[in-house]
Amino acid sequence: MVDSVRMREISIRDARRVGLHRQGLLKRESFGRGKQAVARVITRLGYVQIDTISVVDRAHHHVLKTRVRDYSEQMLDDLVRRDKTVFEYWSHAAAYLPLSEYRFYLPMMDRFQRSRGEELDGKLAKDVIARLRNEGPLQAKDFQSSDGSRSDGWWDWKPAKHALEHLFLAGRLMIARREGFQKVYDLTENVLPGEIDTTMPTAEEWHRYLAIRVVRGYGIATATNITSACRTVGQLVKQPLREGILAAIDQLVSEGHLTPAMCGGQTWYILPGALDELPSRLPPREIRFLSPFDHAVIDRRRTLDLFGFDYQIECYVPEAKRRYGYYCLPILWGDELIARMDAKAVRADARFEVRGLFLEPHVTLDDRLEEALTDGIERLAHAHGCTVVEMPVLR
């Protein structure tokens, strides 16, 4: 179907700018300020990944701070706990999601239960649910064994913790809030507002939603980018999704809900009007330090295609094989990824360590860029409570 649609050809630079503009990274305060700006970011991106690594900042806070200047962790907590417009579940990974789209996660919950139901101890599940019903929201530690023993690693979780997570992924429990980053579970009926649509989508509706959500969040994506972003969903529910999503892309194009464009010899997909939304003049370039889990860089192939930037987070790479460092942050300057920085916020000492700064081969460190990098690093440090910055001489 896509082959029969006349495609507009766009430059790599325009493709990059579409993505950055849609993600709120092309100009300052694209989403505004305050708590509702945070909600708008989550809705636009489709999800914000939750990650435990806090070398500089936890991924979800970092992604939101990059887009909302006055962001505070309390804003996100309020959206989950009080406003109930954001919820936790699984997307590309564990994530914060817009609650208005809850129904499109029902197929995952249903398929998870049907494909993995045998993994759950039925009697234990009933006991867990009974405790939540009688005692209210509980953390995993509230199910501590009588001898106080604990275990580490998903595969070694004590049975009650495994049951909590299984019931959560099956949709029978929700995360009511977090305390000290620990999940607080409750019955779904106690957390989910009554006005939320819980109509089960058809398989076709679900596949269409997944395709649109990826394009909306990335701004511009190839079919491979779209299916790759949904791969872990298929793994979680033990069901391949690729063919259904590819069929949905063709259907969405034929109906005018997605627009194909040719760039760099590949077919990309954007939302209708995305090119027309680009500002006629770009604002002054600004340094932004991105989370390794930011939408702009989460897909390694997409990042290479659009930016010529070969990026891999190396915290999962053996130390001897790392090229740059444990937790390098990609550095965005205007519409280009120009460098990466290995850094750590040592909060106990209010000290920000820059362990390495690596410019891309084509980038020249002139006075303007040096000043922008220095100012940007100082802002990043202060945003994380660090008053002392330790960094190498840039040149």
mmCIF file of C-alpha atoms in Angstrom:
data_model
loop_
_atom_site.group_PDB
_atom_site.id
_atom_site.type_symbol
_atom_site.label_atom_id
_atom_site.label_comp_id
_atom_site.label_asym_id
_atom_site.label_seq_id
_atom_site.Cartn_x
_atom_site.Cartn_y
_atom_site.Cartn_z
ATOM 1 C CA MET A 1 0.000 0.000 0.000
ATOM 2 C CA VAL A 2 2.772 2.446 0.967
ATOM 3 C CA ASP A 3 4.471 1.925 -2.397
ATOM 4 C CA SER A 4 1.405 3.333 -4.157
ATOM 5 C CA VAL A 5 1.411 6.533 -2.075
ATOM 6 C CA ARG A 6 3.348 9.433 -3.515
ATOM 7 C CA MET A 7 6.081 10.230 -1.027
ATOM 8 C CA ARG A 8 7.689 13.553 -0.325
ATOM 9 C CA GLU A 9 11.486 13.520 -0.071
ATOM 10 C CA ILE A 10 12.978 15.336 2.893
ATOM 11 C CA SER A 11 16.527 16.080 4.013
ATOM 12 C CA ILE A 12 18.207 14.407 6.964
ATOM 13 C CA ARG A 13 18.301 17.769 8.726
ATOM 14 C CA ASP A 14 14.534 18.274 8.323
ATOM 15 C CA ALA A 15 13.937 14.701 9.483
ATOM 16 C CA ARG A 16 16.037 15.359 12.598
ATOM 17 C CA ARG A 17 14.206 18.587 13.263
ATOM 18 C CA VAL A 18 10.791 16.957 12.960
ATOM 19 C CA GLY A 19 11.827 14.427 15.582
ATOM 20 C CA LEU A 20 13.353 16.974 17.936
ATOM 21 C CA HIS A 21 10.459 19.402 17.523
ATOM 22 C CA ARG A 22 7.834 16.761 18.281
ATOM 23 C CA GLN A 23 9.854 15.621 21.295
ATOM 24 C CA GLY A 24 10.156 19.139 22.681
ATOM 25 C CA LEU A 25 13.917 19.375 22.213
ATOM 26 C CA LEU A 26 14.205 21.905 19.408
ATOM 27 C CA LYS A 27 13.271 24.991 21.397
ATOM 28 C CA ARG A 28 12.922 25.932 25.037
ATOM 29 C CA GLU A 29 9.738 25.212 27.002
ATOM 30 C CA SER A 30 7.826 23.612 24.141
ATOM 31 C CA PHE A 31 5.467 22.058 26.690
ATOM 32 C CA GLY A 32 5.275 25.031 29.026
ATOM 33 C CA ARG A 33 5.889 24.909 32.748
ATOM 34 C CA GLY A 34 4.491 23.204 35.798
ATOM 35 C CA LYS A 35 2.724 19.952 36.486
ATOM 36 C CA GLN A 36 0.493 20.061 33.430
ATOM 37 C CA ALA A 37 3.551 20.494 31.226
ATOM 38 C CA VAL A 38 4.851 17.230 32.702
ATOM 39 C CA ALA A 39 1.549 15.560 31.814
ATOM 40 C CA ARG A 40 1.793 16.926 28.267
ATOM 41 C CA VAL A 41 5.301 15.512 27.886
ATOM 42 C CA ILE A 42 4.171 12.039 28.955
ATOM 43 C CA THR A 43 1.184 12.142 26.605
ATOM 44 C CA ARG A 44 3.263 13.346 23.648
ATOM 45 C CA LEU A 45 6.090 10.866 24.149
ATOM 46 C CA GLY A 46 3.653 8.047 24.907
ATOM 47 C CA TYR A 47 5.768 6.822 27.788
ATOM 48 C CA VAL A 48 8.652 7.897 29.981
ATOM 49 C CA GLN A 49 10.903 5.007 30.916
ATOM 50 C CA ILE A 50 11.538 4.249 34.586
ATOM 51 C CA ASP A 51 15.062 3.224 35.436
ATOM 52 C CA THR A 52 16.863 2.606 38.705
ATOM 53 C CA ILE A 53 20.285 3.942 37.688
ATOM 54 C CA SER A 54 20.899 7.300 39.344
ATOM 55 C CA VAL A 55 24.535 8.049 38.465
ATOM 56 C CA VAL A 56 23.382 11.496 37.368
ATOM 57 C CA ASP A 57 19.603 11.195 37.696
ATOM 58 C CA ARG A 58 16.984 8.500 37.310
ATOM 59 C CA ALA A 59 15.926 8.289 33.668
ATOM 60 C CA HIS A 60 12.314 9.384 34.164
ATOM 61 C CA HIS A 61 13.290 12.504 36.089
ATOM 62 C CA HIS A 62 16.080 13.313 33.638
ATOM 63 C CA VAL A 63 13.811 13.052 30.580
ATOM 64 C CA LEU A 64 11.206 15.299 32.187
ATOM 65 C CA LYS A 65 13.743 17.857 33.472
ATOM 66 C CA THR A 66 15.181 18.134 29.974
ATOM 67 C CA ARG A 67 11.785 19.316 28.704
ATOM 68 C CA VAL A 68 10.198 21.110 31.673
ATOM 69 C CA ARG A 69 12.499 23.710 33.221
ATOM 70 C CA ASP A 70 10.758 23.901 36.600
ATOM 71 C CA TYR A 71 10.160 20.159 36.905
ATOM 72 C CA SER A 72 10.123 18.659 40.381
ATOM 73 C CA GLU A 73 9.680 15.053 41.436
ATOM 74 C CA GLN A 74 6.600 16.113 43.375
ATOM 75 C CA MET A 75 4.875 17.021 40.101
ATOM 76 C CA LEU A 76 5.177 13.469 38.820
ATOM 77 C CA ASP A 77 4.067 12.053 42.166
ATOM 78 C CA ASP A 78 0.990 14.299 42.118
ATOM 79 C CA LEU A 79 0.054 13.207 38.598
ATOM 80 C CA VAL A 80 0.117 9.578 39.727
ATOM 81 C CA ARG A 81 -1.240 9.810 43.254
ATOM 82 C CA ARG A 82 -3.609 12.786 43.347
ATOM 83 C CA ASP A 83 -4.587 13.776 39.818
ATOM 84 C CA LYS A 84 -4.568 10.175 38.584
ATOM 85 C CA THR A 85 -3.724 11.175 35.027
ATOM 86 C CA VAL A 86 -0.531 9.103 34.853
ATOM 87 C CA PHE A 87 -0.011 5.437 35.717
ATOM 88 C CA GLU A 88 2.778 2.876 35.774
ATOM 89 C CA TYR A 89 2.876 -0.124 33.511
ATOM 90 C CA TRP A 90 4.997 -1.655 30.757
ATOM 91 C CA SER A 91 5.728 -0.005 27.439
ATOM 92 C CA HIS A 92 9.158 -0.321 25.836
ATOM 93 C CA ALA A 93 10.104 -1.064 29.445
ATOM 94 C CA ALA A 94 8.677 -0.140 32.859
ATOM 95 C CA ALA A 95 7.242 3.316 32.292
ATOM 96 C CA TYR A 96 4.998 6.185 33.277
ATOM 97 C CA LEU A 97 2.052 6.351 30.866
ATOM 98 C CA PRO A 98 -0.950 8.613 30.219
ATOM 99 C CA LEU A 99 -3.952 7.138 32.041
ATOM 100 C CA SER A 100 -6.242 8.347 29.248
ATOM 101 C CA GLU A 101 -4.727 5.547 27.123
ATOM 102 C CA TYR A 102 -5.203 2.832 29.755
ATOM 103 C CA ARG A 103 -7.516 0.706 27.599
ATOM 104 C CA PHE A 104 -4.733 0.138 25.071
ATOM 105 C CA TYR A 105 -2.731 -1.683 27.737
ATOM 106 C CA LEU A 106 -5.555 -4.120 28.455
ATOM 107 C CA PRO A 107 -4.470 -6.470 25.618
ATOM 108 C CA MET A 108 -1.031 -6.731 27.237
ATOM 109 C CA MET A 109 -2.549 -7.486 30.619
ATOM 110 C CA ASP A 110 -4.911 -10.066 29.156
ATOM 111 C CA ARG A 111 -2.257 -11.772 27.044
ATOM 112 C CA PHE A 112 0.222 -11.755 29.924
ATOM 113 C CA GLN A 113 -2.245 -13.564 32.148
ATOM 114 C CA ARG A 114 -3.214 -16.073 29.459
ATOM 115 C CA SER A 115 0.368 -16.816 28.402
ATOM 116 C CA ARG A 116 1.959 -16.834 31.848
ATOM 117 C CA GLY A 117 -0.874 -17.789 34.185
ATOM 118 C CA GLU A 118 0.777 -21.086 35.059
ATOM 119 C CA GLU A 119 3.702 -19.147 36.552
ATOM 120 C CA LEU A 120 1.500 -17.838 39.377
ATOM 121 C CA ASP A 121 0.731 -19.740 42.577
ATOM 122 C CA GLY A 122 -3.066 -19.443 42.729
ATOM 123 C CA LYS A 123 -3.367 -19.792 46.497
ATOM 124 C CA LEU A 124 -0.622 -17.236 47.111
ATOM 125 C CA ALA A 125 -2.286 -14.809 44.693
ATOM 126 C CA LYS A 126 -5.565 -15.085 46.619
ATOM 127 C CA ASP A 127 -3.720 -14.434 49.883
ATOM 128 C CA VAL A 128 -1.973 -11.370 48.442
ATOM 129 C CA ILE A 129 -5.241 -9.947 47.117
ATOM 130 C CA ALA A 130 -6.968 -10.640 50.440
ATOM 131 C CA ARG A 131 -4.283 -8.721 52.339
ATOM 132 C CA LEU A 132 -4.541 -5.752 49.997
ATOM 133 C CA ARG A 133 -8.319 -5.766 50.309
ATOM 134 C CA ASN A 134 -8.175 -5.908 54.092
ATOM 135 C CA GLU A 135 -5.122 -3.750 54.798
ATOM 136 C CA GLY A 136 -5.003 -1.326 51.868
ATOM 137 C CA PRO A 137 -1.910 -0.435 49.775
ATOM 138 C CA LEU A 138 1.211 -2.459 50.586
ATOM 139 C CA GLN A 139 4.843 -2.679 49.511
ATOM 140 C CA ALA A 140 6.714 -5.874 48.803
ATOM 141 C CA LYS A 141 8.545 -5.496 52.122
ATOM 142 C CA ASP A 142 5.198 -5.826 53.901
ATOM 143 C CA PHE A 143 5.211 -9.460 52.761
ATOM 144 C CA GLN A 144 8.614 -10.066 54.380
ATOM 145 C CA SER A 145 9.015 -13.640 55.551
ATOM 146 C CA SER A 146 8.883 -14.230 59.261
ATOM 147 C CA ASP A 147 12.628 -14.904 59.477
ATOM 148 C CA GLY A 148 13.395 -11.607 57.731
ATOM 149 C CA SER A 149 15.152 -13.264 54.812
ATOM 150 C CA ARG A 150 15.420 -11.438 51.513
ATOM 151 C CA SER A 151 16.753 -12.278 48.083
ATOM 152 C CA ASP A 152 18.073 -10.251 45.169
ATOM 153 C CA GLY A 153 17.350 -10.515 41.447
ATOM 154 C CA TRP A 154 14.030 -11.033 39.681
ATOM 155 C CA TRP A 155 14.508 -14.798 39.441
ATOM 156 C CA ASP A 156 15.167 -15.069 43.186
ATOM 157 C CA TRP A 157 12.307 -12.927 44.425
ATOM 158 C CA LYS A 158 10.442 -14.370 47.337
ATOM 159 C CA PRO A 159 7.106 -15.870 46.229
ATOM 160 C CA ALA A 160 4.914 -13.011 47.481
ATOM 161 C CA LYS A 161 6.943 -10.409 45.597
ATOM 162 C CA HIS A 162 6.741 -12.505 42.451
ATOM 163 C CA ALA A 163 2.975 -12.739 42.915
ATOM 164 C CA LEU A 164 2.666 -8.964 43.358
ATOM 165 C CA GLU A 165 4.524 -8.294 40.124
ATOM 166 C CA HIS A 166 2.600 -10.970 38.241
ATOM 167 C CA LEU A 167 -0.749 -9.577 39.414
ATOM 168 C CA PHE A 168 0.433 -6.086 38.469
ATOM 169 C CA LEU A 169 1.403 -7.126 34.934
ATOM 170 C CA ALA A 170 -1.874 -9.012 34.608
ATOM 171 C CA GLY A 171 -3.775 -5.813 35.465
ATOM 172 C CA ARG A 172 -5.249 -6.972 38.744
ATOM 173 C CA LEU A 173 -3.054 -4.607 40.756
ATOM 174 C CA MET A 174 -1.772 -1.099 40.070
ATOM 175 C CA ILE A 175 1.006 1.009 41.513
ATOM 176 C CA ALA A 176 -0.757 3.498 43.770
ATOM 177 C CA ARG A 177 2.453 5.464 44.391
ATOM 178 C CA ARG A 178 6.131 5.033 45.165
ATOM 179 C CA GLU A 179 7.843 5.604 48.485
ATOM 180 C CA GLY A 180 11.604 5.918 48.313
ATOM 181 C CA PHE A 181 11.358 4.493 44.787
ATOM 182 C CA GLN A 182 9.673 1.348 46.168
ATOM 183 C CA LYS A 183 6.362 0.377 44.589
ATOM 184 C CA VAL A 184 3.193 0.590 46.652
ATOM 185 C CA TYR A 185 0.631 -1.869 45.255
ATOM 186 C CA ASP A 186 -3.147 -1.709 45.510
ATOM 187 C CA LEU A 187 -6.133 -3.354 43.886
ATOM 188 C CA THR A 188 -6.867 -1.905 40.469
ATOM 189 C CA GLU A 189 -10.440 -1.172 41.525
ATOM 190 C CA ASN A 190 -9.082 1.132 44.246
ATOM 191 C CA VAL A 191 -6.727 3.071 41.981
ATOM 192 C CA LEU A 192 -8.328 3.312 38.546
ATOM 193 C CA PRO A 193 -10.869 6.170 38.291
ATOM 194 C CA GLY A 194 -14.354 5.018 37.351
ATOM 195 C CA GLU A 195 -14.539 7.249 34.266
ATOM 196 C CA ILE A 196 -11.556 5.605 32.557
ATOM 197 C CA ASP A 197 -12.527 3.639 29.444
ATOM 198 C CA THR A 198 -11.832 -0.061 30.002
ATOM 199 C CA THR A 199 -13.195 -1.330 26.699
ATOM 200 C CA MET A 200 -10.892 -4.035 25.340
ATOM 201 C CA PRO A 201 -9.478 -2.963 21.942
ATOM 202 C CA THR A 202 -9.545 -5.376 19.059
ATOM 203 C CA ALA A 203 -6.183 -6.712 17.890
ATOM 204 C CA GLU A 204 -6.363 -4.312 14.926
ATOM 205 C CA GLU A 205 -7.090 -1.314 17.186
ATOM 206 C CA TRP A 206 -4.212 -2.276 19.454
ATOM 207 C CA HIS A 207 -1.735 -2.582 16.595
ATOM 208 C CA ARG A 208 -2.845 0.767 15.191
ATOM 209 C CA TYR A 209 -2.409 2.367 18.599
ATOM 210 C CA LEU A 210 1.099 0.947 19.010
ATOM 211 C CA ALA A 211 2.173 2.268 15.606
ATOM 212 C CA ILE A 212 0.708 5.731 16.169
ATOM 213 C CA ARG A 213 2.128 5.946 19.680
ATOM 214 C CA VAL A 214 5.669 5.299 18.455
ATOM 215 C CA VAL A 215 5.452 7.850 15.640
ATOM 216 C CA ARG A 216 3.872 10.402 17.972
ATOM 217 C CA GLY A 217 6.635 9.890 20.527
ATOM 218 C CA TYR A 218 9.587 9.751 18.137
ATOM 219 C CA GLY A 219 8.222 12.387 15.755
ATOM 220 C CA ILE A 220 9.579 10.425 12.805
ATOM 221 C CA ALA A 221 10.264 6.699 12.530
ATOM 222 C CA THR A 222 10.820 3.896 10.048
ATOM 223 C CA ALA A 223 8.791 0.689 10.138
ATOM 224 C CA THR A 224 11.796 -0.990 11.739
ATOM 225 C CA ASN A 225 11.945 1.684 14.437
ATOM 226 C CA ILE A 226 8.239 1.165 15.122
ATOM 227 C CA THR A 227 8.355 -2.605 15.387
ATOM 228 C CA SER A 228 11.596 -2.516 17.408
ATOM 229 C CA ALA A 229 9.987 -0.202 19.941
ATOM 230 C CA CYS A 230 7.251 -2.804 20.453
ATOM 231 C CA ARG A 231 9.500 -5.856 20.538
ATOM 232 C CA THR A 232 9.676 -6.167 24.328
ATOM 233 C CA VAL A 233 5.882 -5.968 24.501
ATOM 234 C CA GLY A 234 5.695 -9.047 22.289
ATOM 235 C CA GLN A 235 8.267 -10.794 24.427
ATOM 236 C CA LEU A 236 6.349 -10.008 27.594
ATOM 237 C CA VAL A 237 3.101 -11.473 26.282
ATOM 238 C CA LYS A 238 4.797 -14.244 24.292
ATOM 239 C CA GLN A 239 3.182 -13.101 21.053
ATOM 240 C CA PRO A 240 4.888 -11.737 17.917
ATOM 241 C CA LEU A 241 3.488 -8.326 16.973
ATOM 242 C CA ARG A 242 5.551 -7.356 13.949
ATOM 243 C CA GLU A 243 3.189 -8.460 11.167
ATOM 244 C CA GLY A 244 0.156 -6.913 12.830
ATOM 245 C CA ILE A 245 1.952 -3.603 13.320
ATOM 246 C CA LEU A 246 3.233 -3.531 9.732
ATOM 247 C CA ALA A 247 -0.324 -4.110 8.485
ATOM 248 C CA ALA A 248 -1.520 -1.313 10.771
ATOM 249 C CA ILE A 249 1.089 1.080 9.341
ATOM 250 C CA ASP A 250 -0.152 0.448 5.793
ATOM 251 C CA GLN A 251 -3.733 0.962 6.883
ATOM 252 C CA LEU A 252 -2.922 4.182 8.745
ATOM 253 C CA VAL A 253 -1.115 5.539 5.668
ATOM 254 C CA SER A 254 -4.031 4.673 3.376
ATOM 255 C CA GLU A 255 -6.432 6.476 5.745
ATOM 256 C CA GLY A 256 -4.197 9.551 6.006
ATOM 257 C CA HIS A 257 -3.329 9.121 9.694
ATOM 258 C CA LEU A 258 0.369 8.619 8.905
ATOM 259 C CA THR A 259 2.382 10.310 6.175
ATOM 260 C CA PRO A 260 5.305 8.496 4.534
ATOM 261 C CA ALA A 261 8.405 10.448 3.551
ATOM 262 C CA MET A 262 11.604 9.380 1.814
ATOM 263 C CA CYS A 263 14.853 10.299 3.558
ATOM 264 C CA GLY A 264 18.312 8.831 3.146
ATOM 265 C CA GLY A 265 16.994 6.031 0.952
ATOM 266 C CA GLN A 266 14.500 4.873 3.589
ATOM 267 C CA THR A 267 10.766 5.311 4.101
ATOM 268 C CA TRP A 268 9.965 7.210 7.278
ATOM 269 C CA TYR A 269 6.579 7.954 8.837
ATOM 270 C CA ILE A 270 5.395 11.192 10.390
ATOM 271 C CA LEU A 271 2.072 12.543 11.564
ATOM 272 C CA PRO A 272 0.170 14.658 9.012
ATOM 273 C CA GLY A 273 1.296 18.281 9.183
ATOM 274 C CA ALA A 274 4.495 17.513 11.114
ATOM 275 C CA LEU A 275 6.687 19.234 8.513
ATOM 276 C CA ASP A 276 4.451 22.294 8.483
ATOM 277 C CA GLU A 277 4.859 22.633 12.275
ATOM 278 C CA LEU A 278 8.610 23.208 12.009
ATOM 279 C CA PRO A 279 9.555 26.770 13.029
ATOM 280 C CA SER A 280 10.731 28.923 10.144
ATOM 281 C CA ARG A 281 13.675 30.069 12.236
ATOM 282 C CA LEU A 282 15.445 27.996 14.842
ATOM 283 C CA PRO A 283 16.094 29.525 18.267
ATOM 284 C CA PRO A 284 19.696 30.037 19.434
ATOM 285 C CA ARG A 285 21.438 26.725 19.959
ATOM 286 C CA GLU A 286 21.428 25.396 23.477
ATOM 287 C CA ILE A 287 23.332 22.535 25.119
ATOM 288 C CA ARG A 288 21.158 19.711 26.424
ATOM 289 C CA PHE A 289 22.467 16.642 28.193
ATOM 290 C CA LEU A 290 20.166 13.751 27.343
ATOM 291 C CA SER A 291 19.383 10.687 29.382
ATOM 292 C CA PRO A 292 20.613 7.461 27.747
ATOM 293 C CA PHE A 293 16.941 6.425 27.824
ATOM 294 C CA ASP A 294 15.641 9.569 26.113
ATOM 295 C CA HIS A 295 13.406 9.044 23.079
ATOM 296 C CA ALA A 296 15.925 10.938 20.947
ATOM 297 C CA VAL A 297 18.574 8.235 21.419
ATOM 298 C CA ILE A 298 16.851 5.111 22.748
ATOM 299 C CA ASP A 299 16.822 3.456 19.311
ATOM 300 C CA ARG A 300 20.483 3.055 18.376
ATOM 301 C CA ARG A 301 19.823 2.519 14.653
ATOM 302 C CA ARG A 302 17.506 5.522 14.434
ATOM 303 C CA THR A 303 20.053 7.706 16.228
ATOM 304 C CA LEU A 304 22.746 6.642 13.786
ATOM 305 C CA ASP A 305 20.508 7.197 10.751
ATOM 306 C CA LEU A 306 19.325 10.666 11.781
ATOM 307 C CA PHE A 307 22.335 12.071 13.610
ATOM 308 C CA GLY A 308 25.283 9.985 12.417
ATOM 309 C CA PHE A 309 25.825 9.366 16.137
ATOM 310 C CA ASP A 310 26.726 5.803 17.117
ATOM 311 C CA TYR A 311 25.540 5.604 20.694
ATOM 312 C CA GLN A 312 25.396 2.763 23.170
ATOM 313 C CA ILE A 313 24.923 3.001 26.899
ATOM 314 C CA GLU A 314 27.903 1.162 28.346
ATOM 315 C CA CYS A 315 26.783 0.431 31.902
ATOM 316 C CA TYR A 316 25.818 -3.032 30.629
ATOM 317 C CA VAL A 317 29.161 -3.478 28.843
ATOM 318 C CA PRO A 318 32.101 -5.116 30.701
ATOM 319 C CA GLU A 319 34.422 -2.384 31.958
ATOM 320 C CA ALA A 320 37.360 -3.583 29.850
ATOM 321 C CA LYS A 321 35.288 -3.217 26.684
ATOM 322 C CA ARG A 322 33.884 0.274 27.352
ATOM 323 C CA ARG A 323 34.962 2.982 24.929
ATOM 324 C CA TYR A 324 33.707 6.051 26.745
ATOM 325 C CA GLY A 325 32.468 5.285 30.259
ATOM 326 C CA TYR A 326 29.856 3.715 32.482
ATOM 327 C CA TYR A 327 27.042 6.245 31.988
ATOM 328 C CA CYS A 328 27.691 8.623 29.107
ATOM 329 C CA LEU A 329 25.129 11.305 28.370
ATOM 330 C CA PRO A 330 24.620 12.272 24.710
ATOM 331 C CA ILE A 331 25.031 16.011 24.221
ATOM 332 C CA LEU A 332 22.576 17.811 21.948
ATOM 333 C CA TRP A 333 23.499 21.242 20.580
ATOM 334 C CA GLY A 334 20.701 22.717 18.536
ATOM 335 C CA ASP A 335 19.732 19.959 16.135
ATOM 336 C CA GLU A 336 22.976 17.969 16.309
ATOM 337 C CA LEU A 337 24.388 15.357 18.672
ATOM 338 C CA ILE A 338 27.941 16.627 19.040
ATOM 339 C CA ALA A 339 29.469 14.762 21.967
ATOM 340 C CA ARG A 340 28.981 12.479 24.952
ATOM 341 C CA MET A 341 29.927 12.999 28.583
ATOM 342 C CA ASP A 342 30.719 10.456 31.267
ATOM 343 C CA ALA A 343 29.651 12.057 34.527
ATOM 344 C CA LYS A 344 28.524 11.347 38.065
ATOM 345 C CA ALA A 345 26.654 13.399 40.636
ATOM 346 C CA VAL A 346 28.231 12.673 44.026
ATOM 347 C CA ARG A 347 25.378 14.043 46.087
ATOM 348 C CA ALA A 348 26.910 13.259 49.479
ATOM 349 C CA ASP A 349 29.681 15.771 48.697
ATOM 350 C CA ALA A 350 27.588 18.084 46.493
ATOM 351 C CA ARG A 351 30.174 17.354 43.817
ATOM 352 C CA PHE A 352 29.659 16.817 40.082
ATOM 353 C CA GLU A 353 32.379 14.782 38.390
ATOM 354 C CA VAL A 354 32.967 14.995 34.642
ATOM 355 C CA ARG A 355 35.092 11.934 34.020
ATOM 356 C CA GLY A 356 35.312 12.310 30.278
ATOM 357 C CA LEU A 357 34.011 14.536 27.492
ATOM 358 C CA PHE A 358 34.212 13.149 23.974
ATOM 359 C CA LEU A 359 33.485 15.331 20.948
ATOM 360 C CA GLU A 360 32.423 13.759 17.666
ATOM 361 C CA PRO A 361 35.253 13.726 15.071
ATOM 362 C CA HIS A 362 33.651 16.440 12.909
ATOM 363 C CA VAL A 363 33.093 18.869 15.814
ATOM 364 C CA THR A 364 35.511 21.751 16.394
ATOM 365 C CA LEU A 365 35.767 23.107 19.926
ATOM 366 C CA ASP A 366 35.705 26.849 19.343
ATOM 367 C CA ASP A 367 35.166 29.572 21.960
ATOM 368 C CA ARG A 368 31.398 29.572 21.523
ATOM 369 C CA LEU A 369 31.021 25.830 21.980
ATOM 370 C CA GLU A 370 33.465 25.765 24.907
ATOM 371 C CA GLU A 371 31.446 28.440 26.698
ATOM 372 C CA ALA A 372 28.172 26.650 25.946
ATOM 373 C CA LEU A 373 29.523 23.337 27.271
ATOM 374 C CA THR A 374 30.955 24.915 30.420
ATOM 375 C CA ASP A 375 27.713 26.777 31.185
ATOM 376 C CA GLY A 376 25.643 23.687 30.420
ATOM 377 C CA ILE A 377 27.691 21.462 32.723
ATOM 378 C CA GLU A 378 27.396 23.984 35.546
ATOM 379 C CA ARG A 379 23.607 24.189 35.094
ATOM 380 C CA LEU A 380 23.337 20.404 35.061
ATOM 381 C CA ALA A 381 25.410 20.136 38.226
ATOM 382 C CA HIS A 382 23.388 22.746 40.086
ATOM 383 C CA ALA A 383 20.134 21.107 38.987
ATOM 384 C CA HIS A 384 21.310 17.998 40.834
ATOM 385 C CA GLY A 385 22.319 19.770 44.007
ATOM 386 C CA CYS A 386 26.036 19.912 43.251
ATOM 387 C CA THR A 387 27.927 23.110 44.034
ATOM 388 C CA VAL A 388 31.382 21.866 43.052
ATOM 389 C CA VAL A 389 32.151 20.857 39.468
ATOM 390 C CA GLU A 390 35.222 18.797 38.685
ATOM 391 C CA MET A 391 35.944 18.637 34.994
ATOM 392 C CA PRO A 392 38.940 18.300 32.701
ATOM 393 C CA VAL A 393 40.291 21.239 30.763
ATOM 394 C CA LEU A 394 38.325 21.224 27.519
ATOM 395 C CA ARG A 395 41.311 22.288 25.418
#
